[in-house]
CSV table of C-alpha atoms and ligand atoms in Angstrom, one decimal:
chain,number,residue,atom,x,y,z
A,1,UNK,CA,53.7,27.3,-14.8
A,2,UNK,CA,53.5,24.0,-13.7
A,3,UNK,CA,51.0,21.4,-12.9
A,4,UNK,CA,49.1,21.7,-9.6
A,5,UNK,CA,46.8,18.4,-8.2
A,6,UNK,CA,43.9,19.9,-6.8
A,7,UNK,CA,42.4,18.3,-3.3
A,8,UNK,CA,39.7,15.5,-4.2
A,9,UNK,CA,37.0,15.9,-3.1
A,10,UNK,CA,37.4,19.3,-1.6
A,11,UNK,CA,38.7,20.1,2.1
A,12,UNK,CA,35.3,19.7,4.1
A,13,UNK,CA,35.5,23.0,5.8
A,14,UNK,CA,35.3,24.6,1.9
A,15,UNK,CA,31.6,22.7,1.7
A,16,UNK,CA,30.6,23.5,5.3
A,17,UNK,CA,32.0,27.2,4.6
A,18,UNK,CA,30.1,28.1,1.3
A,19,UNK,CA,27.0,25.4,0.9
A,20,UNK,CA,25.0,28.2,1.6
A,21,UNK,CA,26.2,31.0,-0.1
A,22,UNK,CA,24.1,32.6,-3.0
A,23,UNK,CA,26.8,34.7,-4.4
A,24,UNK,CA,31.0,35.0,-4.0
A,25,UNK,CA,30.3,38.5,-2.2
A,26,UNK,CA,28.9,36.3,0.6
A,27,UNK,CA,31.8,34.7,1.5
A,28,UNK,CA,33.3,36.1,4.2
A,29,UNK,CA,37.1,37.4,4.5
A,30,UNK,CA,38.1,35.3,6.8
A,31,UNK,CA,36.5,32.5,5.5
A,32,UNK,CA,38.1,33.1,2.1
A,33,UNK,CA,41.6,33.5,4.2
A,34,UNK,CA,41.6,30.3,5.4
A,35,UNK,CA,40.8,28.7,2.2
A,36,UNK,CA,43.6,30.7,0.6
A,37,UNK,CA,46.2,29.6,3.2
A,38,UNK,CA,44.9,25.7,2.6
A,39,UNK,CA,45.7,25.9,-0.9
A,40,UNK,CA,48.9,28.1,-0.9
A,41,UNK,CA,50.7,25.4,1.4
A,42,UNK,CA,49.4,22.5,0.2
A,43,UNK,CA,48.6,22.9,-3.1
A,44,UNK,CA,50.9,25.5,-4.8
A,45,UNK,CA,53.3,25.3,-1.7
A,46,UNK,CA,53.7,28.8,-1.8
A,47,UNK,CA,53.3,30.0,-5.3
A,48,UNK,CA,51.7,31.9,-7.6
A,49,UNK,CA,49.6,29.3,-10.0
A,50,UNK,CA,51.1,31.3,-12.6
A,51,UNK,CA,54.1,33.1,-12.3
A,52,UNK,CA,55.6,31.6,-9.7
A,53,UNK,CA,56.3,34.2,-7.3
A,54,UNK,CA,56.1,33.8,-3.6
A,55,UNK,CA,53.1,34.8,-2.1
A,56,UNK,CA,51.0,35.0,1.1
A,57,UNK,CA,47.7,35.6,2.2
A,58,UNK,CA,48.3,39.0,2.2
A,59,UNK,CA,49.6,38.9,-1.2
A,60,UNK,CA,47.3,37.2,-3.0
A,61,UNK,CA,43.8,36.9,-4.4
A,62,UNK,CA,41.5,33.3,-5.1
A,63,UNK,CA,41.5,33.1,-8.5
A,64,UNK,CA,38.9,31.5,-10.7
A,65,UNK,CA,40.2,29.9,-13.4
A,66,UNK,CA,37.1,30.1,-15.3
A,67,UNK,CA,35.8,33.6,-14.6
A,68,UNK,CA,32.7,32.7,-13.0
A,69,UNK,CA,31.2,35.4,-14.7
A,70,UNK,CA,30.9,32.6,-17.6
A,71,UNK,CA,28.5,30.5,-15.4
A,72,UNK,CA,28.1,32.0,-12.4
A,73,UNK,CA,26.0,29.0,-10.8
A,74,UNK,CA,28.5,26.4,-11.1
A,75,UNK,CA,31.7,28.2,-11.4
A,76,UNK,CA,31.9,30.1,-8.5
A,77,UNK,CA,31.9,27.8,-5.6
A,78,UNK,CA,33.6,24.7,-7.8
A,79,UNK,CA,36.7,24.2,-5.6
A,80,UNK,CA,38.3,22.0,-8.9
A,81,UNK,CA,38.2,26.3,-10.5
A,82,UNK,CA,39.8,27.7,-7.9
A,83,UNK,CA,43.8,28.7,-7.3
A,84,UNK,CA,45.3,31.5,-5.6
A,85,UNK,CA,47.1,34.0,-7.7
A,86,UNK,CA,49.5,36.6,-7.3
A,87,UNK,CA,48.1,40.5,-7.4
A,88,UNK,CA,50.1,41.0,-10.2
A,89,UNK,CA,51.8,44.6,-9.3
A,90,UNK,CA,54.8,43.3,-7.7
A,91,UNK,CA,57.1,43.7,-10.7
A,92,UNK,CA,55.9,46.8,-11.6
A,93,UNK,CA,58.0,50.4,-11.7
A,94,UNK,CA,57.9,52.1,-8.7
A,95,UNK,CA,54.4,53.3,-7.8
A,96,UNK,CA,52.8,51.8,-10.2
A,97,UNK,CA,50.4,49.4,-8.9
A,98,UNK,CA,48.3,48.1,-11.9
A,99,UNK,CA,48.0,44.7,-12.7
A,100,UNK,CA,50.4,43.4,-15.4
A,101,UNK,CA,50.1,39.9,-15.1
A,102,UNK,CA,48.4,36.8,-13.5
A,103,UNK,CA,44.6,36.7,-12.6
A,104,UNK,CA,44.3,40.0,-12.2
A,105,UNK,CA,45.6,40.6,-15.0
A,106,UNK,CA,43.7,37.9,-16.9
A,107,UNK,CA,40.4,39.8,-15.8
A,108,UNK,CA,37.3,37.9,-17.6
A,109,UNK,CA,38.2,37.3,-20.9
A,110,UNK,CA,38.5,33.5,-21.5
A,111,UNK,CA,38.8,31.2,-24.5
A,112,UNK,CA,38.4,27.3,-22.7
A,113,UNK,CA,39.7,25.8,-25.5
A,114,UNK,CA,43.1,27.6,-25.6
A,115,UNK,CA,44.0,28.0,-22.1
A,116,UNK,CA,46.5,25.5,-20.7
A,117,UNK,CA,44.7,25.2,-17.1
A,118,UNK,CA,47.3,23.8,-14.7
A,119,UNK,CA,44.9,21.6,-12.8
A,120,UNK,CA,44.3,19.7,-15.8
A,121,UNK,CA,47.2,19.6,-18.1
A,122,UNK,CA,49.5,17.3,-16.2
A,123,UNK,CA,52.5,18.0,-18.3
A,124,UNK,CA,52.0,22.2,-18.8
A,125,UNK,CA,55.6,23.5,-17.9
A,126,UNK,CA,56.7,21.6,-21.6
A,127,UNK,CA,54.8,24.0,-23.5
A,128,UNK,CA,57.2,26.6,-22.4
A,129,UNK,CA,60.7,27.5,-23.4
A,130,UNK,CA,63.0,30.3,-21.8
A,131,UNK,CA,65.8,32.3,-23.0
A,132,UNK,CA,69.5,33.4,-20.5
A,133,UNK,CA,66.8,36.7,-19.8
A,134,UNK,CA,64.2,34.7,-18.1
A,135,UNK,CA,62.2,35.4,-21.0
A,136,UNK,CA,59.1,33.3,-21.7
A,137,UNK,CA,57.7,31.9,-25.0
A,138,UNK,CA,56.0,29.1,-26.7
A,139,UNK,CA,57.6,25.4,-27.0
A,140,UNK,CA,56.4,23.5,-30.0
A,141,UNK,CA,53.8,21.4,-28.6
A,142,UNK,CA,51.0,24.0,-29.2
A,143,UNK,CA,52.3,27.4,-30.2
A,144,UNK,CA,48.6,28.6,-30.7
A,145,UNK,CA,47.8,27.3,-26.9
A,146,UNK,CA,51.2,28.3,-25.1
A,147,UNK,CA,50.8,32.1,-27.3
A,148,UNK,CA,47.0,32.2,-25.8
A,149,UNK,CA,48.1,31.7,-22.1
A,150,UNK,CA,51.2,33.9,-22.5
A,151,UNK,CA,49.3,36.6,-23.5
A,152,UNK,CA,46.1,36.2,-21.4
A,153,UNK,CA,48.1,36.1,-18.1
A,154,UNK,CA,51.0,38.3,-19.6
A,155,UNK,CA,54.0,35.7,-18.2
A,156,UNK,CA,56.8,38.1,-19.1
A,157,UNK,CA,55.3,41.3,-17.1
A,158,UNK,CA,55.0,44.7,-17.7
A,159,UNK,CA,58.0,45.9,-19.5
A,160,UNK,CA,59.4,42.4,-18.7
A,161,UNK,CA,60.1,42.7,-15.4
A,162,UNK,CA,59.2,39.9,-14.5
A,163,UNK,CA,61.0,37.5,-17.0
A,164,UNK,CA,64.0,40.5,-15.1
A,165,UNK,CA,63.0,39.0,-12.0
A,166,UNK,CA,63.4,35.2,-13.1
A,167,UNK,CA,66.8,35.8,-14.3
A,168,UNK,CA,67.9,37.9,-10.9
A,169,UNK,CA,66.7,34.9,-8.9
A,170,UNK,CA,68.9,33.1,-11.3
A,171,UNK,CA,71.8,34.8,-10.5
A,172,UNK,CA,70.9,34.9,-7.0
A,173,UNK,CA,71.3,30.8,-7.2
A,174,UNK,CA,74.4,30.7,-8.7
A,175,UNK,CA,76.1,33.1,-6.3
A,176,UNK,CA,74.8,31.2,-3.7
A,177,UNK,CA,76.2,27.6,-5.6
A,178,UNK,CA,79.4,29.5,-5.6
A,179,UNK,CA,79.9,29.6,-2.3
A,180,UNK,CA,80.2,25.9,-2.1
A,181,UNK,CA,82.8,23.7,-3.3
A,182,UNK,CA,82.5,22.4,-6.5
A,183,UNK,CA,82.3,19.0,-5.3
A,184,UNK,CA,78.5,19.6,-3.4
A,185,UNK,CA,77.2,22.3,-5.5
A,186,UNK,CA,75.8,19.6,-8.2
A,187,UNK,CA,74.1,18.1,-5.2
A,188,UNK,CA,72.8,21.4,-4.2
A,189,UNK,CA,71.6,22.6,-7.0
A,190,UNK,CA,69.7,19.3,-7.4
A,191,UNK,CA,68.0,19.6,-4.2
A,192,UNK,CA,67.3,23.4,-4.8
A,193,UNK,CA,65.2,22.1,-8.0
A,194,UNK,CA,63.5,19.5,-6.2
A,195,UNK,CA,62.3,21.4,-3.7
A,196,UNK,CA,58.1,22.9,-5.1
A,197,UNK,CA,58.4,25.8,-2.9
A,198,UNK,CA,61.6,27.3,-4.4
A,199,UNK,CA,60.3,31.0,-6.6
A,200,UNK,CA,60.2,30.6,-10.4
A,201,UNK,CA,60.5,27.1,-9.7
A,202,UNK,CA,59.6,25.9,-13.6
A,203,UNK,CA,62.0,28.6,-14.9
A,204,UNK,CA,64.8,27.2,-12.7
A,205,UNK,CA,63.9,23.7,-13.4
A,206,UNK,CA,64.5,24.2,-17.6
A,207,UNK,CA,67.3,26.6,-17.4
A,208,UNK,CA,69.8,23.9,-15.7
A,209,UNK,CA,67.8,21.1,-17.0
A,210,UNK,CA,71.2,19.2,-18.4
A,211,UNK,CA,72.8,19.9,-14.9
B,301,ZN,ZN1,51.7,35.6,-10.4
């Protein structure tokens, strides 16, 4: 996970879109797609806000980072609560198409005080450490904080496929560095990790973080 700046104040066509609305079932599909695609590119530049997968419209759900079950008034159209997360099944086994992770996974269970929120904890990818396996866990700025996200959004997937699917990308990266001669694959490699729209972006980022 890593920060994400939210859009202040909100895009107007969010306000004209839902200033009316008396409940989140009211906001109509295509309405909701087009707020999607506004934050996918130009917020999370197309990533899940939590595991970092690519996603798409199609692929994806508005997530409220609060449930809005917890205050339904003022949750539900606050555009600073809202992200667009991954459906969590795309790791899964084959034909299994439960939600392991992310915001579906996540569901409404929500402790405020322990969640690292990614719109408001500039510096959130440091309370994460991961092993050669892609493997996510707690750094030591706030085990008890780091644990409680882990767990609520399930980071490492069912089975741990998707802390598997970090370290294929991983591999994937350094086949692909391979192919160049060592002279320009530092350079590269350093542009690769620049770059915000590049999958398991954070993961990436710490693993070669001495390159
Ligand atoms: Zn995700």
């Amino acid at each position: 996970m890593k920060y994400i700046r939210k859009t202040s104040p909100p895009p107007p066509f969010f306000i004209t879109d839902t200033q009316r609305l008396a409940s989140w079932k009211r906001y109509r599909g295509h309405k909701k797609r087009k707020l999607k695609e506004y934050i996918i590119e130009n917020e999370q530049f197309g990533l899940c806000c939590y595991c970092e997968k690519q996603i798409t419209i199609d692929t994806s759900h508005i997530e409220h980072i609060k449930p809005k079950s917890i205050d339904v008034l003022n949750l539900t159209f606050d555009y600073a609560n809202l992200l667009v997360s991954c459906e969590g099944n795309h790791f899964n086994e084959m034909g299994d198409n439960s939600k392991s992770n992310c915001g579906q996974f996540k569901d409404k269970i929500f402790d405020e005080n322990l969640f690292l929120n990614v719109t408001l904890v500039a510096n959130v990818a440091e309370y994460f450490v991961f092993d050669s396996e892609g493997v996510i866990s707690s750094s030591q700025i706030d085990e008890a904080k780091a644990a409680y996200t882990l767990k609520l959004l399930n980071l490492n997937g069912k089975n741990n496929k998707l802390a598997e699917a970090r370290k294929i990308a991983k591999q994937a990266l350094i086949r692909n560095l391979t192919n160049f001669p060592v002279a320009v694959q530092k350079e590269k490699l350093r542009n690769y990790l620049q770059n915000n729209s590049s999958e398991f972006i954070t993961f990436l980022r710490y693993i070669f973080r001495y390159a």
